[in-house]
mmCIF file with all atom_site columns, C-alpha atoms in Angstrom:
data_model
loop_
_atom_site.group_PDB
_atom_site.id
_atom_site.type_symbol
_atom_site.label_atom_id
_atom_site.label_alt_id
_atom_site.label_comp_id
_atom_site.label_asym_id
_atom_site.label_entity_id
_atom_site.label_seq_id
_atom_site.pdbx_PDB_ins_code
_atom_site.Cartn_x
_atom_site.Cartn_y
_atom_site.Cartn_z
_atom_site.occupancy
_atom_site.B_iso_or_equiv
_atom_site.pdbx_formal_charge
_atom_site.auth_seq_id
_atom_site.auth_comp_id
_atom_site.auth_asym_id
_atom_site.auth_atom_id
_atom_site.pdbx_PDB_model_num
ATOM 1  C CA . UNK A 1 1  ? 50.569  -17.042 29.051 1.00 47.00 ? 6  UNK A CA 1
ATOM 2  C CA . UNK A 1 2  ? 52.234  -15.190 26.260 1.00 52.00 ? 7  UNK A CA 1
ATOM 3  C CA . UNK A 1 3  ? 49.904  -13.282 23.967 1.00 53.00 ? 8  UNK A CA 1
ATOM 4  C CA . UNK A 1 4  ? 46.959  -13.138 26.374 1.00 55.00 ? 9  UNK A CA 1
ATOM 5  C CA . UNK A 1 5  ? 45.108  -9.887  25.909 1.00 61.00 ? 10 UNK A CA 1
ATOM 6  C CA . UNK A 1 6  ? 46.989  -8.996  22.763 1.00 63.00 ? 11 UNK A CA 1
ATOM 7  C CA . UNK A 1 7  ? 46.097  -9.490  19.146 1.00 62.00 ? 12 UNK A CA 1
ATOM 8  C CA . UNK A 1 8  ? 48.445  -9.882  16.281 1.00 79.00 ? 13 UNK A CA 1
ATOM 9  C CA . UNK A 1 9  ? 48.087  -7.369  13.427 1.00 79.00 ? 14 UNK A CA 1
ATOM 10 C CA . UNK A 1 10 ? 46.413  -9.971  11.186 1.00 86.00 ? 15 UNK A CA 1
ATOM 11 C CA . UNK A 1 11 ? 43.619  -10.415 13.740 1.00 93.00 ? 16 UNK A CA 1
ATOM 12 C CA . UNK A 1 12 ? 43.183  -6.655  13.999 1.00 93.00 ? 17 UNK A CA 1
ATOM 13 C CA . UNK A 1 13 ? 43.015  -6.353  10.221 1.00 93.00 ? 18 UNK A CA 1
ATOM 14 C CA . UNK A 1 14 ? 40.387  -9.093  10.016 1.00 94.00 ? 19 UNK A CA 1
ATOM 15 C CA . UNK A 1 15 ? 38.360  -7.439  12.765 1.00 95.00 ? 20 UNK A CA 1
ATOM 16 C CA . UNK A 1 16 ? 38.574  -4.111  10.937 1.00 95.00 ? 21 UNK A CA 1
ATOM 17 C CA . UNK A 1 17 ? 37.380  -5.791  7.722  1.00 96.00 ? 22 UNK A CA 1
ATOM 18 C CA . UNK A 1 18 ? 34.491  -7.338  9.632  1.00 96.00 ? 23 UNK A CA 1
ATOM 19 C CA . UNK A 1 19 ? 33.603  -3.958  11.151 1.00 97.00 ? 24 UNK A CA 1
ATOM 20 C CA . UNK A 1 20 ? 33.652  -2.419  7.673  1.00 98.00 ? 25 UNK A CA 1
ATOM 21 C CA . UNK A 1 21 ? 31.400  -5.183  6.297  1.00 98.00 ? 26 UNK A CA 1
ATOM 22 C CA . UNK A 1 22 ? 28.973  -4.756  9.174  1.00 98.00 ? 27 UNK A CA 1
ATOM 23 C CA . UNK A 1 23 ? 28.927  -0.964  8.777  1.00 98.00 ? 28 UNK A CA 1
ATOM 24 C CA . UNK A 1 24 ? 28.179  -1.373  5.061  1.00 98.00 ? 29 UNK A CA 1
ATOM 25 C CA . UNK A 1 25 ? 25.410  -3.884  5.804  1.00 98.00 ? 30 UNK A CA 1
ATOM 26 C CA . UNK A 1 26 ? 23.974  -1.478  8.381  1.00 98.00 ? 31 UNK A CA 1
ATOM 27 C CA . UNK A 1 27 ? 24.012  1.372   5.860  1.00 98.00 ? 32 UNK A CA 1
ATOM 28 C CA . UNK A 1 28 ? 22.262  -0.770  3.254  1.00 98.00 ? 33 UNK A CA 1
ATOM 29 C CA . UNK A 1 29 ? 19.628  -1.982  5.703  1.00 98.00 ? 34 UNK A CA 1
ATOM 30 C CA . UNK A 1 30 ? 18.995  1.561   6.909  1.00 98.00 ? 35 UNK A CA 1
ATOM 31 C CA . UNK A 1 31 ? 18.456  2.697   3.313  1.00 98.00 ? 36 UNK A CA 1
ATOM 32 C CA . UNK A 1 32 ? 16.048  -0.182  2.675  1.00 98.00 ? 37 UNK A CA 1
ATOM 33 C CA . UNK A 1 33 ? 14.147  0.670   5.850  1.00 98.00 ? 38 UNK A CA 1
ATOM 34 C CA . UNK A 1 34 ? 13.850  4.330   4.853  1.00 98.00 ? 39 UNK A CA 1
ATOM 35 C CA . UNK A 1 35 ? 12.523  3.284   1.427  1.00 98.00 ? 40 UNK A CA 1
ATOM 36 C CA . UNK A 1 36 ? 9.953   0.960   2.988  1.00 98.00 ? 41 UNK A CA 1
ATOM 37 C CA . UNK A 1 37 ? 8.914   3.659   5.446  1.00 98.00 ? 42 UNK A CA 1
ATOM 38 C CA . UNK A 1 38 ? 8.327   6.031   2.530  1.00 98.00 ? 43 UNK A CA 1
ATOM 39 C CA . UNK A 1 39 ? 6.347   3.373   0.644  1.00 98.00 ? 44 UNK A CA 1
ATOM 40 C CA . UNK A 1 40 ? 4.263   2.653   3.734  1.00 98.00 ? 45 UNK A CA 1
ATOM 41 C CA . UNK A 1 41 ? 3.509   6.338   4.237  1.00 98.00 ? 46 UNK A CA 1
ATOM 42 C CA . UNK A 1 42 ? 2.469   6.655   0.577  1.00 98.00 ? 47 UNK A CA 1
ATOM 43 C CA . UNK A 1 43 ? 0.178   3.629   0.941  1.00 98.00 ? 48 UNK A CA 1
ATOM 44 C CA . UNK A 1 44 ? -1.355  5.103   4.095  1.00 98.00 ? 49 UNK A CA 1
ATOM 45 C CA . UNK A 1 45 ? -1.960  8.422   2.343  1.00 98.00 ? 50 UNK A CA 1
ATOM 46 C CA . UNK A 1 46 ? -3.635  6.638   -0.585 1.00 98.00 ? 51 UNK A CA 1
ATOM 47 C CA . UNK A 1 47 ? -5.756  4.652   1.849  1.00 98.00 ? 52 UNK A CA 1
ATOM 48 C CA . UNK A 1 48 ? -6.858  7.840   3.617  1.00 98.00 ? 53 UNK A CA 1
ATOM 49 C CA . UNK A 1 49 ? -7.827  9.405   0.281  1.00 97.00 ? 54 UNK A CA 1
ATOM 50 C CA . UNK A 1 50 ? -9.791  6.336   -0.795 1.00 96.00 ? 55 UNK A CA 1
ATOM 51 C CA . UNK A 1 51 ? -11.566 6.196   2.565  1.00 96.00 ? 56 UNK A CA 1
ATOM 52 C CA . UNK A 1 52 ? -12.469 9.890   2.289  1.00 96.00 ? 57 UNK A CA 1
ATOM 53 C CA . UNK A 1 53 ? -13.764 9.394   -1.241 1.00 94.00 ? 58 UNK A CA 1
ATOM 54 C CA . UNK A 1 54 ? -15.875 6.410   -0.174 1.00 93.00 ? 59 UNK A CA 1
ATOM 55 C CA . UNK A 1 55 ? -17.238 8.287   2.830  1.00 93.00 ? 60 UNK A CA 1
ATOM 56 C CA . UNK A 1 56 ? -18.158 11.301  0.693  1.00 92.00 ? 61 UNK A CA 1
ATOM 57 C CA . UNK A 1 57 ? -19.842 9.055   -1.886 1.00 87.00 ? 62 UNK A CA 1
ATOM 58 C CA . UNK A 1 58 ? -21.747 7.277   0.899  1.00 80.00 ? 63 UNK A CA 1
ATOM 59 C CA . UNK A 1 59 ? -22.839 10.571  2.466  1.00 79.00 ? 64 UNK A CA 1
ATOM 60 C CA . UNK A 1 60 ? -24.131 11.847  -0.896 1.00 77.00 ? 65 UNK A CA 1
ATOM 61 C CA . UNK A 1 61 ? -26.266 8.725   -1.458 1.00 69.00 ? 66 UNK A CA 1
ATOM 62 C CA . UNK A 1 62 ? -29.767 8.631   0.130  1.00 64.00 ? 67 UNK A CA 1
#
């Protein structure tokens, strides 16, 4: 069974290219997730402010 457990250099190069592509995809997805997290936090903060404003307006009304 010649070649069992060994890889030729072309296979190693292709695997390294695949690893690089996956690392790049991971980096891009992580950046997108961070951006969405920031957008979600901003939306939550706006929602809290609007809720406070509505509650204060409701408390001031008889």
